[in-house]
CSV table of C-alpha atoms and ligand atoms in Angstrom, one decimal:
chain,number,residue,atom,x,y,z
A,20,MET,CA,41.7,88.3,11.4
A,21,THR,CA,45.1,86.7,10.8
A,22,ALA,CA,45.5,88.3,7.4
A,23,LYS,CA,45.7,91.7,9.2
A,24,ARG,CA,49.0,90.5,10.7
A,25,SER,CA,50.6,89.5,7.5
A,26,LYS,CA,52.7,91.1,4.8
A,27,ALA,CA,51.8,91.7,1.2
A,28,VAL,CA,54.1,92.5,-1.7
A,29,PHE,CA,52.8,95.1,-4.2
A,30,PRO,CA,55.1,94.7,-7.2
A,31,GLY,CA,55.4,96.9,-10.3
A,32,SER,CA,57.4,99.3,-12.3
A,33,PHE,CA,56.1,102.4,-10.6
A,34,ASP,CA,57.5,104.6,-13.5
A,35,PRO,CA,56.2,106.8,-11.9
A,36,ILE,CA,54.0,106.1,-8.9
A,37,THR,CA,50.4,107.5,-9.5
A,38,ASN,CA,47.3,108.1,-7.4
A,39,GLY,CA,46.0,104.8,-8.7
A,40,HIS,CA,48.9,102.9,-7.1
A,41,LEU,CA,48.3,104.8,-3.8
A,42,ASP,CA,44.6,103.9,-4.0
A,43,ILE,CA,45.6,100.2,-4.1
A,44,ILE,CA,48.2,100.6,-1.3
A,45,ASP,CA,45.6,102.2,1.0
A,46,ARG,CA,43.2,99.4,0.3
A,47,ALA,CA,45.9,96.8,0.9
A,48,LEU,CA,46.7,98.5,4.2
A,49,LYS,CA,43.2,97.8,5.4
A,50,VAL,CA,43.8,94.1,5.0
A,51,PHE,CA,47.5,93.6,5.6
A,52,GLU,CA,49.7,94.7,8.4
A,53,GLU,CA,52.6,95.6,6.1
A,54,VAL,CA,52.7,96.4,2.4
A,55,ILE,CA,56.0,96.1,0.7
A,56,LEU,CA,56.1,98.2,-2.5
A,57,ALA,CA,58.6,96.3,-4.6
A,58,ILE,CA,60.0,98.0,-7.7
A,59,LEU,CA,61.1,95.6,-10.4
A,60,VAL,CA,64.6,96.2,-11.7
A,61,ASN,CA,64.2,95.1,-15.3
A,62,PRO,CA,67.2,95.7,-17.5
A,63,GLU,CA,65.0,95.0,-20.6
A,64,LYS,CA,62.7,97.9,-20.0
A,65,ARG,CA,63.7,101.5,-20.7
A,66,PRO,CA,62.0,103.4,-17.9
A,67,LEU,CA,61.6,107.2,-17.7
A,68,PHE,CA,62.9,107.3,-14.2
A,69,SER,CA,65.9,105.4,-12.8
A,70,VAL,CA,65.4,102.8,-10.1
A,71,ASP,CA,66.9,105.1,-7.5
A,72,GLU,CA,64.6,107.9,-8.6
A,73,ARG,CA,61.6,105.7,-8.5
A,74,VAL,CA,62.5,104.5,-5.0
A,75,ARG,CA,62.8,108.1,-3.9
A,76,LEU,CA,59.5,109.2,-5.5
A,77,CYS,CA,57.7,106.1,-4.0
A,78,ARG,CA,59.1,106.8,-0.5
A,79,GLU,CA,58.1,110.5,-0.7
A,80,ALA,CA,54.7,109.6,-2.0
A,81,CYS,CA,54.2,107.1,0.8
A,82,ARG,CA,55.5,109.3,3.6
A,83,GLY,CA,53.1,109.1,6.5
A,84,ARG,CA,52.0,105.6,5.6
A,85,ARG,CA,54.1,103.9,8.3
A,86,ARG,CA,53.3,100.4,7.3
A,87,VAL,CA,54.6,100.7,3.8
A,88,ARG,CA,58.1,99.7,2.9
A,89,VAL,CA,59.7,100.6,-0.4
A,90,THR,CA,62.2,98.2,-1.9
A,91,THR,CA,63.5,96.9,-5.2
A,92,PHE,CA,63.8,93.4,-6.5
A,93,SER,CA,65.0,91.5,-9.5
A,94,GLY,CA,64.4,87.9,-10.6
A,95,LEU,CA,61.3,85.9,-9.8
A,96,LEU,CA,58.6,87.7,-7.9
A,97,VAL,CA,57.6,84.6,-5.9
A,98,ASP,CA,61.2,84.1,-4.8
A,99,TYR,CA,61.3,87.7,-3.7
A,100,ALA,CA,58.0,87.4,-1.8
A,101,GLU,CA,59.2,84.3,0.0
A,102,SER,CA,62.5,85.9,1.0
A,103,ALA,CA,60.6,88.9,2.3
A,104,GLY,CA,58.3,86.7,4.4
A,105,ALA,CA,55.2,87.6,2.4
A,106,ARG,CA,52.6,85.1,1.5
A,107,VAL,CA,50.5,87.5,-0.6
A,108,ILE,CA,51.0,89.4,-3.9
A,109,VAL,CA,48.7,92.4,-4.4
A,110,ARG,CA,47.9,93.6,-7.9
A,111,GLY,CA,45.5,96.3,-9.0
A,112,LEU,CA,42.8,95.5,-11.6
A,113,ARG,CA,41.6,98.4,-13.5
A,114,ALA,CA,39.7,97.0,-16.4
A,115,ILE,CA,39.1,93.9,-18.5
A,116,SER,CA,42.2,94.9,-20.4
A,117,ASP,CA,44.3,94.2,-17.4
A,118,PHE,CA,42.6,90.8,-16.7
A,119,GLU,CA,44.2,88.5,-19.2
A,120,TYR,CA,47.8,89.4,-18.4
A,121,GLU,CA,47.2,89.5,-14.7
A,122,PHE,CA,45.4,86.1,-14.8
A,123,GLN,CA,48.3,84.5,-16.7
A,124,MET,CA,50.8,86.0,-14.3
A,125,ALA,CA,48.9,84.9,-11.2
A,126,LEU,CA,48.5,81.3,-12.5
A,127,MET,CA,52.2,81.2,-13.5
A,128,ASN,CA,53.2,82.5,-10.0
A,129,ARG,CA,51.0,79.8,-8.4
A,130,ARG,CA,52.7,77.1,-10.5
A,131,LEU,CA,56.1,78.5,-9.4
A,132,ASN,CA,55.1,78.7,-5.7
A,133,SER,CA,51.8,77.4,-4.5
A,134,GLU,CA,52.2,78.9,-1.1
A,135,ILE,CA,51.9,82.4,-2.4
A,136,GLU,CA,48.5,83.8,-3.2
A,137,THR,CA,47.7,86.7,-5.6
A,138,VAL,CA,45.0,89.1,-4.4
A,139,PHE,CA,43.4,91.6,-6.8
A,140,MET,CA,42.1,94.9,-5.7
A,141,MET,CA,40.0,97.4,-7.7
A,142,PRO,CA,40.7,101.1,-7.5
A,143,ALA,CA,38.1,103.8,-7.2
A,144,GLU,CA,36.4,104.2,-10.6
A,145,SER,CA,38.1,107.6,-11.0
A,146,TYR,CA,41.4,105.8,-11.3
A,147,SER,CA,40.3,103.0,-13.5
A,148,TYR,CA,41.7,104.8,-16.6
A,149,LEU,CA,44.9,105.9,-15.0
A,150,SER,CA,48.3,104.4,-15.9
A,151,SER,CA,51.9,105.5,-15.5
A,152,ARG,CA,52.2,105.4,-19.3
A,153,MET,CA,49.3,107.8,-19.8
A,154,VAL,CA,50.7,110.2,-17.2
A,155,LYS,CA,54.1,110.2,-19.0
A,156,GLU,CA,52.5,110.8,-22.3
A,157,VAL,CA,50.2,113.7,-21.1
A,158,SER,CA,53.1,115.3,-19.2
A,159,ALA,CA,55.5,115.0,-22.2
A,160,LEU,CA,53.0,116.9,-24.3
A,161,GLY,CA,52.7,119.7,-21.8
A,162,GLY,CA,49.4,118.5,-20.1
A,163,GLN,CA,48.7,119.0,-16.4
A,164,VAL,CA,49.0,115.8,-14.4
A,165,GLY,CA,48.5,117.2,-10.9
A,166,ARG,CA,45.2,115.3,-10.4
A,167,PHE,CA,46.7,112.0,-11.3
A,168,VAL,CA,50.0,111.8,-9.3
A,169,PRO,CA,51.4,112.8,-5.9
A,170,ALA,CA,52.8,116.3,-5.8
A,171,VAL,CA,56.4,115.2,-5.7
A,172,VAL,CA,55.9,113.2,-8.9
A,173,GLU,CA,54.2,116.2,-10.6
A,174,ARG,CA,57.1,118.5,-9.7
A,175,ARG,CA,59.6,115.9,-11.1
A,176,LEU,CA,57.7,115.5,-14.3
A,177,ARG,CA,57.4,119.2,-14.8
A,178,LEU,CA,61.1,119.7,-14.3
A,179,ARG,CA,61.8,116.9,-16.8
A,180,SER,CA,59.5,118.2,-19.5
A,181,ARG,CA,60.9,121.8,-19.0
A,182,SER,CA,64.4,120.6,-19.5
A,183,ASN,CA,63.4,118.5,-22.5
A,184,GLY,CA,61.7,121.5,-24.0
A,185,ARG,CA,64.8,123.6,-23.5
A,186,ARG,CA,66.9,120.9,-25.1
A,187,ALA,CA,64.5,120.6,-28.0
A,188,ARG,CA,64.5,124.4,-28.5
A,189,THR,CA,68.3,124.7,-28.5
A,190,ALA,CA,68.9,121.6,-30.6
A,191,GLY,CA,70.1,122.5,-34.1
A,192,ARG,CA,70.9,126.1,-33.2
A,193,PRO,CA,74.4,127.2,-34.3
A,194,ARG,CA,76.8,127.3,-31.5
A,195,LYS,CA,78.0,130.7,-30.5
A,196,THR,CA,81.7,131.0,-31.3
A,197,LYS,CA,84.1,133.5,-29.6
A,198,LYS,CA,85.4,136.1,-32.0
B,212,ADP,P1,53.6,96.7,-14.1
B,212,ADP,O1,54.7,97.1,-15.1
B,212,ADP,O2,54.0,95.5,-13.3
B,212,ADP,O3,52.2,96.6,-14.7
B,212,ADP,P2,52.8,99.1,-12.9
B,212,ADP,O4,53.6,100.1,-12.1
B,212,ADP,O5,52.3,99.6,-14.2
B,212,ADP,O6,53.7,97.9,-13.1
B,212,ADP,O7,51.6,98.6,-12.0
B,212,ADP,C1,51.8,97.9,-10.8
B,212,ADP,C2,50.5,97.4,-10.3
B,212,ADP,O8,49.6,98.5,-10.0
B,212,ADP,C3,49.7,96.6,-11.3
B,212,ADP,O9,49.0,95.6,-10.6
B,212,ADP,C4,48.8,97.5,-11.9
B,212,ADP,O10,47.6,96.8,-12.4
B,212,ADP,C5,48.4,98.4,-10.7
B,212,ADP,N1,48.0,99.7,-11.2
B,212,ADP,C6,48.6,100.6,-12.0
B,212,ADP,N2,47.8,101.7,-12.1
B,212,ADP,C7,46.7,101.5,-11.4
B,212,ADP,C8,45.5,102.2,-11.3
B,212,ADP,N3,45.3,103.3,-11.8
B,212,ADP,N4,44.5,101.6,-10.5
B,212,ADP,C9,44.7,100.4,-9.9
B,212,ADP,N5,45.8,99.7,-10.1
B,212,ADP,C10,46.8,100.2,-10.8
């Protein structure tokens, strides 16, 4: 199969990477020789994790998957895909709610570059409700997210919510002054 020899770009915010993303990556690896996980650098979004942190977390999470490369991009996705030598964009489809946005984006990308195809993959049902946003919300409220994210992300989120908690507890306390 020729597709097996080709590259695919899997773009997204990955803020942070979850087991749902990894599920899609593993499915894409069955079809494509190389999967380029491309983190969008978008100055208009206010992510929880910096681009560098997201790159590090994605690399750690994908360690052992030798055919995955983690990079960043800005600007048009189709331009990035072309420059990376990829003819395919992979996106995950969780539910009908994803469909409309993804459909619009795929058609717009086709208008921008008709040489590049978008391929949708469905995750295991157990991940169909999972999103980076949910993970962040649950974690910020003190919930356990170990089942939803790679261990390295769970540790990072735990550290973050612990330091936020500490900050919240000390905020407003009178400063100790030396006598
Ligand atoms: P974006 O901001 O571009 O939506 P995300 O990091 O949220 O970036 O998602 C990147 C891609 O991964 C998207 O195609 C999204 O649909 C897919 N995705 C995210 N979470 C899941 C999941 N739980 N199962 C399957 N696909 C997912």
